PDB file of C-alpha atoms and ligand atoms in Angstrom:
ATOM      1  CA  UNK A   4     114.568 106.673 137.409  1.00  0.00           C
ATOM      2  CA  UNK A   5     112.509 105.396 134.516  1.00  0.00           C
ATOM      3  CA  UNK A   6     110.096 102.486 134.687  1.00  0.00           C
ATOM      4  CA  UNK A   7     109.783 100.071 131.763  1.00  0.00           C
ATOM      5  CA  UNK A   8     107.198  97.463 130.859  1.00  0.00           C
ATOM      6  CA  UNK A   9     108.548  94.811 128.500  1.00  0.00           C
ATOM      7  CA  UNK A  10     105.958  92.543 126.891  1.00  0.00           C
ATOM      8  CA  UNK A  11     107.295  89.233 125.565  1.00  0.00           C
ATOM      9  CA  UNK A  12     109.826  87.881 128.076  1.00  0.00           C
ATOM     10  CA  UNK A  13     109.565  84.178 128.888  1.00  0.00           C
ATOM     11  CA  UNK A  14     113.223  83.103 129.094  1.00  0.00           C
ATOM     12  CA  UNK A  15     116.714  84.595 128.920  1.00  0.00           C
ATOM     13  CA  UNK A  16     117.318  83.906 125.214  1.00  0.00           C
ATOM     14  CA  UNK A  17     115.184  86.498 123.448  1.00  0.00           C
ATOM     15  CA  UNK A  18     115.267  90.171 122.604  1.00  0.00           C
ATOM     16  CA  UNK A  19     112.917  91.040 125.465  1.00  0.00           C
ATOM     17  CA  UNK A  20     115.369  89.763 128.063  1.00  0.00           C
ATOM     18  CA  UNK A  21     118.306  91.551 126.399  1.00  0.00           C
ATOM     19  CA  UNK A  22     116.344  94.812 126.216  1.00  0.00           C
ATOM     20  CA  UNK A  23     115.323  94.424 129.863  1.00  0.00           C
ATOM     21  CA  UNK A  24     118.981  94.034 130.813  1.00  0.00           C
ATOM     22  CA  UNK A  25     120.049  97.071 128.789  1.00  0.00           C
ATOM     23  CA  UNK A  26     117.323  99.152 130.421  1.00  0.00           C
ATOM     24  CA  UNK A  27     118.183  97.815 133.896  1.00  0.00           C
ATOM     25  CA  UNK A  28     121.858  98.634 133.295  1.00  0.00           C
ATOM     26  CA  UNK A  29     120.772 102.183 132.441  1.00  0.00           C
ATOM     27  CA  UNK A  30     118.951 102.390 135.769  1.00  0.00           C
ATOM     28  CA  UNK A  31     115.369 101.581 134.803  1.00  0.00           C
ATOM     29  CA  UNK A  32     112.939  99.619 136.956  1.00  0.00           C
ATOM     30  CA  UNK A  33     111.851  96.502 135.073  1.00  0.00           C
ATOM     31  CA  UNK A  34     108.326  95.082 134.762  1.00  0.00           C
ATOM     32  CA  UNK A  35     107.689  92.269 132.313  1.00  0.00           C
ATOM     33  CA  UNK A  36     104.662  90.722 130.624  1.00  0.00           C
ATOM     34  CA  UNK A  37     104.957  86.967 130.130  1.00  0.00           C
ATOM     35  CA  UNK A  38     102.766  84.847 127.861  1.00  0.00           C
ATOM     36  CA  UNK A  39     100.353  82.960 130.129  1.00  0.00           C
ATOM     37  CA  UNK A  40     101.274  79.433 128.957  1.00  0.00           C
ATOM     38  CA  UNK A  41     104.956  80.192 129.648  1.00  0.00           C
ATOM     39  CA  UNK A  42     104.402  81.917 132.998  1.00  0.00           C
ATOM     40  CA  UNK A  43     104.890  79.028 135.424  1.00  0.00           C
ATOM     41  CA  UNK A  44     108.147  77.835 133.975  1.00  0.00           C
ATOM     42  CA  UNK A  45     109.509  81.381 133.679  1.00  0.00           C
ATOM     43  CA  UNK A  46     108.642  82.289 137.262  1.00  0.00           C
ATOM     44  CA  UNK A  47     109.918  79.023 138.710  1.00  0.00           C
ATOM     45  CA  UNK A  48     113.150  79.299 136.703  1.00  0.00           C
ATOM     46  CA  UNK A  49     113.609  82.859 137.988  1.00  0.00           C
ATOM     47  CA  UNK A  50     112.957  81.724 141.569  1.00  0.00           C
ATOM     48  CA  UNK A  51     115.279  78.727 141.314  1.00  0.00           C
ATOM     49  CA  UNK A  52     118.109  80.954 140.077  1.00  0.00           C
ATOM     50  CA  UNK A  53     118.261  79.441 136.598  1.00  0.00           C
ATOM     51  CA  UNK A  54     118.734  82.918 135.110  1.00  0.00           C
ATOM     52  CA  UNK A  55     121.152  84.219 137.738  1.00  0.00           C
ATOM     53  CA  UNK A  56     124.188  84.254 135.440  1.00  0.00           C
ATOM     54  CA  UNK A  57     122.135  85.936 132.702  1.00  0.00           C
ATOM     55  CA  UNK A  58     120.946  88.496 135.216  1.00  0.00           C
ATOM     56  CA  UNK A  59     124.437  89.864 135.839  1.00  0.00           C
ATOM     57  CA  UNK A  60     124.753  93.467 134.637  1.00  0.00           C
ATOM     58  CA  UNK A  61     127.954  95.136 133.417  1.00  0.00           C
ATOM     59  CA  UNK A  62     128.567  96.687 136.862  1.00  0.00           C
ATOM     60  CA  UNK A  63     128.370  93.244 138.512  1.00  0.00           C
ATOM     61  CA  UNK A  64     124.946  93.747 140.084  1.00  0.00           C
ATOM     62  CA  UNK A  65     121.951  91.572 139.187  1.00  0.00           C
ATOM     63  CA  UNK A  66     118.965  92.722 137.167  1.00  0.00           C
ATOM     64  CA  UNK A  67     115.877  92.767 139.378  1.00  0.00           C
ATOM     65  CA  UNK A  68     112.497  92.198 137.769  1.00  0.00           C
ATOM     66  CA  UNK A  69     110.125  94.094 140.042  1.00  0.00           C
ATOM     67  CA  UNK A  70     107.048  92.252 138.820  1.00  0.00           C
ATOM     68  CA  UNK A  71     106.055  89.627 136.269  1.00  0.00           C
ATOM     69  CA  UNK A  72     102.563  90.068 134.796  1.00  0.00           C
ATOM     70  CA  UNK A  73     100.814  87.220 133.002  1.00  0.00           C
ATOM     71  CA  UNK A  74      99.791  88.478 129.548  1.00  0.00           C
ATOM     72  CA  UNK A  75      98.106  87.206 126.450  1.00  0.00           C
ATOM     73  CA  UNK A  76      98.293  90.014 123.933  1.00  0.00           C
ATOM     74  CA  UNK A  77      95.754  88.506 121.542  1.00  0.00           C
ATOM     75  CA  UNK A  78      92.955  89.327 123.986  1.00  0.00           C
ATOM     76  CA  UNK A  79      92.044  92.926 124.805  1.00  0.00           C
ATOM     77  CA  UNK A  80      89.585  92.313 127.653  1.00  0.00           C
ATOM     78  CA  UNK A  81      87.768  89.391 129.332  1.00  0.00           C
ATOM     79  CA  UNK A  82      84.841  89.594 126.872  1.00  0.00           C
ATOM     80  CA  UNK A  83      87.252  88.595 124.082  1.00  0.00           C
ATOM     81  CA  UNK A  84      88.339  85.368 125.738  1.00  0.00           C
ATOM     82  CA  UNK A  85      86.685  82.236 124.323  1.00  0.00           C
ATOM     83  CA  UNK A  86      85.453  79.484 126.631  1.00  0.00           C
ATOM     84  CA  UNK A  87      88.141  76.953 125.702  1.00  0.00           C
ATOM     85  CA  UNK A  88      90.872  79.395 126.746  1.00  0.00           C
ATOM     86  CA  UNK A  89      89.042  80.456 129.930  1.00  0.00           C
ATOM     87  CA  UNK A  90      88.809  76.858 131.073  1.00  0.00           C
ATOM     88  CA  UNK A  91      92.265  75.845 129.815  1.00  0.00           C
ATOM     89  CA  UNK A  92      94.305  74.670 132.782  1.00  0.00           C
ATOM     90  CA  UNK A  93      97.268  76.873 131.944  1.00  0.00           C
ATOM     91  CA  UNK A  94      95.090  79.992 131.751  1.00  0.00           C
ATOM     92  CA  UNK A  95      92.681  79.270 134.606  1.00  0.00           C
ATOM     93  CA  UNK A  96      95.607  79.348 137.060  1.00  0.00           C
ATOM     94  CA  UNK A  97      96.248  83.041 136.327  1.00  0.00           C
ATOM     95  CA  UNK A  98      93.983  86.064 136.171  1.00  0.00           C
ATOM     96  CA  UNK A  99      93.849  89.564 134.688  1.00  0.00           C
ATOM     97  CA  UNK A 100      96.076  88.705 131.739  1.00  0.00           C
ATOM     98  CA  UNK A 101      94.205  90.504 128.934  1.00  0.00           C
ATOM     99  CA  UNK A 102      95.874  93.661 127.635  1.00  0.00           C
ATOM    100  CA  UNK A 103      93.391  96.025 129.268  1.00  0.00           C
ATOM    101  CA  UNK A 104      93.619  94.254 132.617  1.00  0.00           C
ATOM    102  CA  UNK A 105      97.417  94.212 132.592  1.00  0.00           C
ATOM    103  CA  UNK A 106      97.488  97.962 131.905  1.00  0.00           C
ATOM    104  CA  UNK A 107      95.020  98.460 134.761  1.00  0.00           C
ATOM    105  CA  UNK A 108      97.143  96.322 137.100  1.00  0.00           C
ATOM    106  CA  UNK A 109     100.312  98.225 136.230  1.00  0.00           C
ATOM    107  CA  UNK A 110      98.453 101.476 136.864  1.00  0.00           C
ATOM    108  CA  UNK A 111      97.250 100.214 140.255  1.00  0.00           C
ATOM    109  CA  UNK A 112     100.689  98.926 141.227  1.00  0.00           C
ATOM    110  CA  UNK A 113     102.924 101.716 139.927  1.00  0.00           C
ATOM    111  CA  UNK A 114     100.787 104.582 138.571  1.00  0.00           C
ATOM    112  CA  UNK A 115     102.756 105.113 135.378  1.00  0.00           C
ATOM    113  CA  UNK A 116     105.581 103.919 133.144  1.00  0.00           C
ATOM    114  CA  UNK A 117     108.095 105.670 130.889  1.00  0.00           C
ATOM    115  CA  UNK A 118     109.020 102.943 128.423  1.00  0.00           C
ATOM    116  CA  UNK A 119     106.852 100.349 126.680  1.00  0.00           C
ATOM    117  CA  UNK A 120     108.547  97.504 124.805  1.00  0.00           C
ATOM    118  CA  UNK A 121     106.756  95.043 122.531  1.00  0.00           C
ATOM    119  CA  UNK A 122     108.975  92.020 121.960  1.00  0.00           C
ATOM    120  CA  UNK A 123     106.481  89.387 120.937  1.00  0.00           C
ATOM    121  CA  UNK A 124     105.278  87.678 117.827  1.00  0.00           C
ATOM    122  CA  UNK A 125     103.505  84.476 116.953  1.00  0.00           C
ATOM    123  CA  UNK A 126     102.626  82.926 113.617  1.00  0.00           C
ATOM    124  CA  UNK A 127     101.149  79.448 113.925  1.00  0.00           C
ATOM    125  CA  UNK A 128     101.771  78.745 110.216  1.00  0.00           C
ATOM    126  CA  UNK A 129     105.147  80.515 109.958  1.00  0.00           C
ATOM    127  CA  UNK A 130     106.767  77.494 108.312  1.00  0.00           C
ATOM    128  CA  UNK A 131     104.201  77.501 105.477  1.00  0.00           C
ATOM    129  CA  UNK A 132     104.715  79.643 102.350  1.00  0.00           C
ATOM    130  CA  UNK A 133     102.198  82.465 102.029  1.00  0.00           C
ATOM    131  CA  UNK A 134     100.535  80.592  99.155  1.00  0.00           C
ATOM    132  CA  UNK A 135      99.722  77.734 101.542  1.00  0.00           C
ATOM    133  CA  UNK A 136      98.712  79.849 104.521  1.00  0.00           C
ATOM    134  CA  UNK A 137      95.138  79.558 105.757  1.00  0.00           C
ATOM    135  CA  UNK A 138      92.986  82.572 106.553  1.00  0.00           C
ATOM    136  CA  UNK A 139      93.030  81.614 110.228  1.00  0.00           C
ATOM    137  CA  UNK A 140      96.799  81.261 110.275  1.00  0.00           C
ATOM    138  CA  UNK A 141      97.262  84.622 108.567  1.00  0.00           C
ATOM    139  CA  UNK A 142      94.846  86.411 110.872  1.00  0.00           C
ATOM    140  CA  UNK A 143      96.426  84.783 113.931  1.00  0.00           C
ATOM    141  CA  UNK A 144      99.866  86.060 112.842  1.00  0.00           C
ATOM    142  CA  UNK A 145      98.494  89.592 112.422  1.00  0.00           C
ATOM    143  CA  UNK A 146      96.618  89.418 115.721  1.00  0.00           C
ATOM    144  CA  UNK A 147      99.570  88.227 117.800  1.00  0.00           C
ATOM    145  CA  UNK A 148     102.324  90.121 115.983  1.00  0.00           C
ATOM    146  CA  UNK A 149     100.744  93.396 114.794  1.00  0.00           C
ATOM    147  CA  UNK A 150      97.459  94.245 116.486  1.00  0.00           C
ATOM    148  CA  UNK A 151      98.972  93.166 119.801  1.00  0.00           C
ATOM    149  CA  UNK A 152     101.141  96.276 119.531  1.00  0.00           C
ATOM    150  CA  UNK A 153      98.262  98.593 118.629  1.00  0.00           C
ATOM    151  CA  UNK A 154      96.368  97.225 121.617  1.00  0.00           C
ATOM    152  CA  UNK A 155      99.291  97.469 124.039  1.00  0.00           C
ATOM    153  CA  UNK A 156     100.029 101.067 123.083  1.00  0.00           C
ATOM    154  CA  UNK A 157      96.349 101.996 123.193  1.00  0.00           C
ATOM    155  CA  UNK A 158      95.894 100.605 126.700  1.00  0.00           C
ATOM    156  CA  UNK A 159      99.219 101.800 128.122  1.00  0.00           C
ATOM    157  CA  UNK A 160      99.093 105.263 126.519  1.00  0.00           C
ATOM    158  CA  UNK A 161      97.132 106.831 129.410  1.00  0.00           C
ATOM    159  CA  UNK A 162      99.801 105.671 131.891  1.00  0.00           C
ATOM    160  CA  UNK A 163     102.825 106.419 129.672  1.00  0.00           C
ATOM    161  CA  UNK A 164     104.462 109.573 130.984  1.00  0.00           C
ATOM    162  CA  UNK A 165     104.734 112.349 128.378  1.00  0.00           C
ATOM    163  CA  UNK A 166     108.207 112.278 126.830  1.00  0.00           C
ATOM    164  CA  UNK A 167     108.195 108.507 127.130  1.00  0.00           C
ATOM    165  CA  UNK A 168     109.031 106.004 124.480  1.00  0.00           C
ATOM    166  CA  UNK A 169     107.716 102.823 122.956  1.00  0.00           C
ATOM    167  CA  UNK A 170     109.446 100.300 120.693  1.00  0.00           C
ATOM    168  CA  UNK A 171     108.724  97.028 118.969  1.00  0.00           C
ATOM    169  CA  UNK A 172     110.863  94.553 117.041  1.00  0.00           C
ATOM    170  CA  UNK A 173     110.376  93.981 113.331  1.00  0.00           C
ATOM    171  CA  UNK A 174     112.116  92.011 110.589  1.00  0.00           C
ATOM    172  CA  UNK A 175     113.245  92.966 107.069  1.00  0.00           C
ATOM    173  CA  UNK A 176     111.084  90.172 105.608  1.00  0.00           C
ATOM    174  CA  UNK A 177     108.408  92.906 105.607  1.00  0.00           C
ATOM    175  CA  UNK A 178     110.190  94.577 102.669  1.00  0.00           C
ATOM    176  CA  UNK A 179     112.160  91.811 100.993  1.00  0.00           C
ATOM    177  CA  UNK A 180     111.322  88.232 100.183  1.00  0.00           C
ATOM    178  CA  UNK A 181     112.772  85.919 102.823  1.00  0.00           C
ATOM    179  CA  UNK A 182     111.710  82.330 102.135  1.00  0.00           C
ATOM    180  CA  UNK A 183     110.872  80.551 105.378  1.00  0.00           C
ATOM    181  CA  UNK A 184     109.251  83.592 107.002  1.00  0.00           C
ATOM    182  CA  UNK A 185     105.774  82.532 106.030  1.00  0.00           C
ATOM    183  CA  UNK A 186     102.324  82.101 107.493  1.00  0.00           C
ATOM    184  CA  UNK A 187     101.614  85.803 107.056  1.00  0.00           C
ATOM    185  CA  UNK A 188     104.540  86.812 109.296  1.00  0.00           C
ATOM    186  CA  UNK A 189     106.010  88.945 106.489  1.00  0.00           C
ATOM    187  CA  UNK A 190     102.603  90.638 106.197  1.00  0.00           C
ATOM    188  CA  UNK A 191     102.422  91.049 109.984  1.00  0.00           C
ATOM    189  CA  UNK A 192     105.782  92.849 110.082  1.00  0.00           C
ATOM    190  CA  UNK A 193     104.735  95.095 107.170  1.00  0.00           C
ATOM    191  CA  UNK A 194     101.619  96.029 109.134  1.00  0.00           C
ATOM    192  CA  UNK A 195     103.685  96.613 112.273  1.00  0.00           C
ATOM    193  CA  UNK A 196     105.997  98.986 110.389  1.00  0.00           C
ATOM    194  CA  UNK A 197     103.167 100.957 108.823  1.00  0.00           C
ATOM    195  CA  UNK A 198     101.362 101.094 112.162  1.00  0.00           C
ATOM    196  CA  UNK A 199     104.553 102.398 113.785  1.00  0.00           C
ATOM    197  CA  UNK A 200     104.433 105.491 111.549  1.00  0.00           C
ATOM    198  CA  UNK A 201     100.745 106.111 112.150  1.00  0.00           C
ATOM    199  CA  UNK A 202     101.002 105.461 115.896  1.00  0.00           C
ATOM    200  CA  UNK A 203     104.053 107.739 116.169  1.00  0.00           C
ATOM    201  CA  UNK A 204     101.930 110.523 114.684  1.00  0.00           C
ATOM    202  CA  UNK A 205      98.927 109.799 116.896  1.00  0.00           C
ATOM    203  CA  UNK A 206     100.701 109.052 120.197  1.00  0.00           C
ATOM    204  CA  UNK A 207     103.135 111.899 119.580  1.00  0.00           C
ATOM    205  CA  UNK A 208     100.312 114.391 119.206  1.00  0.00           C
ATOM    206  CA  UNK A 209      98.200 112.896 121.960  1.00  0.00           C
ATOM    207  CA  UNK A 210     100.787 112.361 124.707  1.00  0.00           C
ATOM    208  CA  UNK A 211     104.264 113.227 123.392  1.00  0.00           C
ATOM    209  CA  UNK A 212     105.189 109.552 123.220  1.00  0.00           C
ATOM    210  CA  UNK A 213     107.786 108.404 120.692  1.00  0.00           C
ATOM    211  CA  UNK A 214     106.978 105.227 118.744  1.00  0.00           C
ATOM    212  CA  UNK A 215     109.675 103.280 116.906  1.00  0.00           C
ATOM    213  CA  UNK A 216     110.357  99.797 115.655  1.00  0.00           C
ATOM    214  CA  UNK A 217     113.779  98.203 115.325  1.00  0.00           C
ATOM    215  CA  UNK A 218     114.488  95.776 112.496  1.00  0.00           C
ATOM    216  CA  UNK A 219     116.341  93.087 114.365  1.00  0.00           C
ATOM    217  CA  UNK A 220     119.312  91.011 113.281  1.00  0.00           C
ATOM    218  CA  UNK A 221     119.325  87.259 113.829  1.00  0.00           C
ATOM    219  CA  UNK A 222     119.191  86.028 117.422  1.00  0.00           C
ATOM    220  CA  UNK A 223     118.767  82.348 118.349  1.00  0.00           C
ATOM    221  CA  UNK A 224     115.719  82.937 120.524  1.00  0.00           C
ATOM    222  CA  UNK A 225     113.070  80.332 121.160  1.00  0.00           C
ATOM    223  CA  UNK A 226     110.924  81.929 118.427  1.00  0.00           C
ATOM    224  CA  UNK A 227     113.790  81.907 115.888  1.00  0.00           C
ATOM    225  CA  UNK A 228     114.600  78.249 116.590  1.00  0.00           C
ATOM    226  CA  UNK A 229     110.961  77.365 115.964  1.00  0.00           C
ATOM    227  CA  UNK A 230     111.321  78.700 112.415  1.00  0.00           C
ATOM    228  CA  UNK A 231     114.662  76.964 111.953  1.00  0.00           C
ATOM    229  CA  UNK A 232     116.569  80.287 111.612  1.00  0.00           C
TER     230      UNK A 232
HETATM  231  P1  LIG B 309     111.171  85.117 121.947  1.00  0.00           P
HETATM  232  O1  LIG B 309     110.614  83.756 121.792  1.00  0.00           O
HETATM  233  O2  LIG B 309     112.215  85.335 122.981  1.00  0.00           O
HETATM  234  O3  LIG B 309     110.054  86.207 122.197  1.00  0.00           O
HETATM  235  C1  LIG B 309     108.748  86.120 121.718  1.00  0.00           C
HETATM  236  C2  LIG B 309     107.860  86.120 122.946  1.00  0.00           C
HETATM  237  O4  LIG B 309     106.520  86.317 122.553  1.00  0.00           O
HETATM  238  C3  LIG B 309     107.907  84.807 123.719  1.00  0.00           C
HETATM  239  O5  LIG B 309     108.300  85.071 125.057  1.00  0.00           O
HETATM  240  C4  LIG B 309     106.458  84.323 123.668  1.00  0.00           C
HETATM  241  O6  LIG B 309     106.091  83.685 124.853  1.00  0.00           O
HETATM  242  C5  LIG B 309     105.734  85.648 123.485  1.00  0.00           C
HETATM  243  N1  LIG B 309     104.370  85.531 122.969  1.00  0.00           N
HETATM  244  C6  LIG B 309     103.917  84.828 121.902  1.00  0.00           C
HETATM  245  N2  LIG B 309     102.595  85.003 121.756  1.00  0.00           N
HETATM  246  C7  LIG B 309     102.203  85.849 122.750  1.00  0.00           C
HETATM  247  C8  LIG B 309     100.947  86.403 123.134  1.00  0.00           C
HETATM  248  N3  LIG B 309      99.823  86.114 122.467  1.00  0.00           N
HETATM  249  N4  LIG B 309     100.896  87.218 124.210  1.00  0.00           N
HETATM  250  C9  LIG B 309     102.021  87.515 124.897  1.00  0.00           C
HETATM  251  N5  LIG B 309     103.232  87.024 124.583  1.00  0.00           N
HETATM  252  C10 LIG B 309     103.320  86.199 123.521  1.00  0.00           C
HETATM  253  O7  LIG B 309     111.716  85.511 120.485  1.00  0.00           O
HETATM  254  P2  LIG B 309     112.419  86.816 119.914  1.00  0.00           P
HETATM  255  O8  LIG B 309     113.257  87.501 120.916  1.00  0.00           O
HETATM  256  O9  LIG B 309     113.039  86.343 118.641  1.00  0.00           O
HETATM  257  O10 LIG B 309     111.174  87.730 119.529  1.00  0.00           O
HETATM  258  C11 LIG B 309     111.003  89.045 119.971  1.00  0.00           C
HETATM  259  C12 LIG B 309     110.697  89.963 118.796  1.00  0.00           C
HETATM  260  O11 LIG B 309     111.857  90.067 117.976  1.00  0.00           O
HETATM  261  C13 LIG B 309     109.566  89.456 117.896  1.00  0.00           C
HETATM  262  O12 LIG B 309     108.766  90.553 117.492  1.00  0.00           O
HETATM  263  C14 LIG B 309     110.323  88.905 116.713  1.00  0.00           C
HETATM  264  O13 LIG B 309     109.550  88.871 115.536  1.00  0.00           O
HETATM  265  C15 LIG B 309     111.460  89.905 116.648  1.00  0.00           C
HETATM  266  N6  LIG B 309     112.573  89.457 115.792  1.00  0.00           N
HETATM  267  C16 LIG B 309     113.367  88.419 116.178  1.00  0.00           C
HETATM  268  C17 LIG B 309     114.350  87.946 115.333  1.00  0.00           C
HETATM  269  C18 LIG B 309     115.294  86.870 115.749  1.00  0.00           C
HETATM  270  O14 LIG B 309     116.245  86.534 115.027  1.00  0.00           O
HETATM  271  N7  LIG B 309     115.138  86.313 116.959  1.00  0.00           N
HETATM  272  C19 LIG B 309     114.379  88.459 113.991  1.00  0.00           C
HETATM  273  C20 LIG B 309     113.651  89.621 113.709  1.00  0.00           C
HETATM  274  C21 LIG B 309     112.725  90.080 114.592  1.00  0.00           C
HETATM  275  C22 LIG B 309     114.515  87.440 112.936  1.00  0.00           C
HETATM  276  O15 LIG B 309     113.636  86.598 112.871  1.00  0.00           O
HETATM  277  N8  LIG B 309     117.769  87.066 110.212  1.00  0.00           N
HETATM  278  C23 LIG B 309     116.906  86.038 110.385  1.00  0.00           C
HETATM  279  C24 LIG B 309     115.839  86.154 111.295  1.00  0.00           C
HETATM  280  C25 LIG B 309     115.674  87.335 112.012  1.00  0.00           C
HETATM  281  C26 LIG B 309     116.578  88.354 111.826  1.00  0.00           C
HETATM  282  C27 LIG B 309     117.610  88.204 110.930  1.00  0.00           C
END
């Protein structure tokens, strides 16, 4: 069977969860990466059975998540982590959650994966029009929503089995004007789409890994509600 790592699952409402279920239904083993600040509530909800109905697969069995890894995809390695995050209560309770460390942990635990899914985005100023977006807000959107994918693929590439596949989720606001998708999120998705082409070329040549992005339709995830979509 195939093994999948899905980055960006913190509840049962988003694309990451739905993709995990589809892959589980197709027989894949499921590993997920959960944003550090959301980890406790996700793990306790899982344990308490809050997602049990959502875990039911078409054949009546339940999706098993083999392991949940804490992840913050805006940090590549411990040297990148600023002091205020290191000492933040929600982060100090977990360890090895930078992208490089998560890839190393997955390698230690399982050796390799076949499928890498990026289902995460964050734009702190998403509700602001681009004209009112600060430099920091714009760069944060790009860091969390675009470079996070470059970094994930870079660090997981050595443990992605040749013939494997990687996908991310994008949004058509990259190509067309969609008021309300601000804060540099439209720019971040444009970067993600361009990077997908370049990374498909590079990862295809380097390790025979396919790289695609899917332009998603509307789904009332936590992230979508935050924008009022
Ligand atoms: P979600 O909240 O379930 O997933 C986002 C996840 O990212 C959450 O679990 C966060 O905890 C996690 N996260 C945030 N920052 C970090 C970080 N630094 N490190 C690690 N994890 C982090 O929301 P979702 O399922 O909507 O989002 C998944 C992907 O789908 C994102 O790339 C979205 O941009 C993309 N997407 C979603 C929608 C949608 O409707 N939900 C659309 C397009 C793309 C869309 O906005 N019409 C109107 C709107 C849309 C489509 C059509």
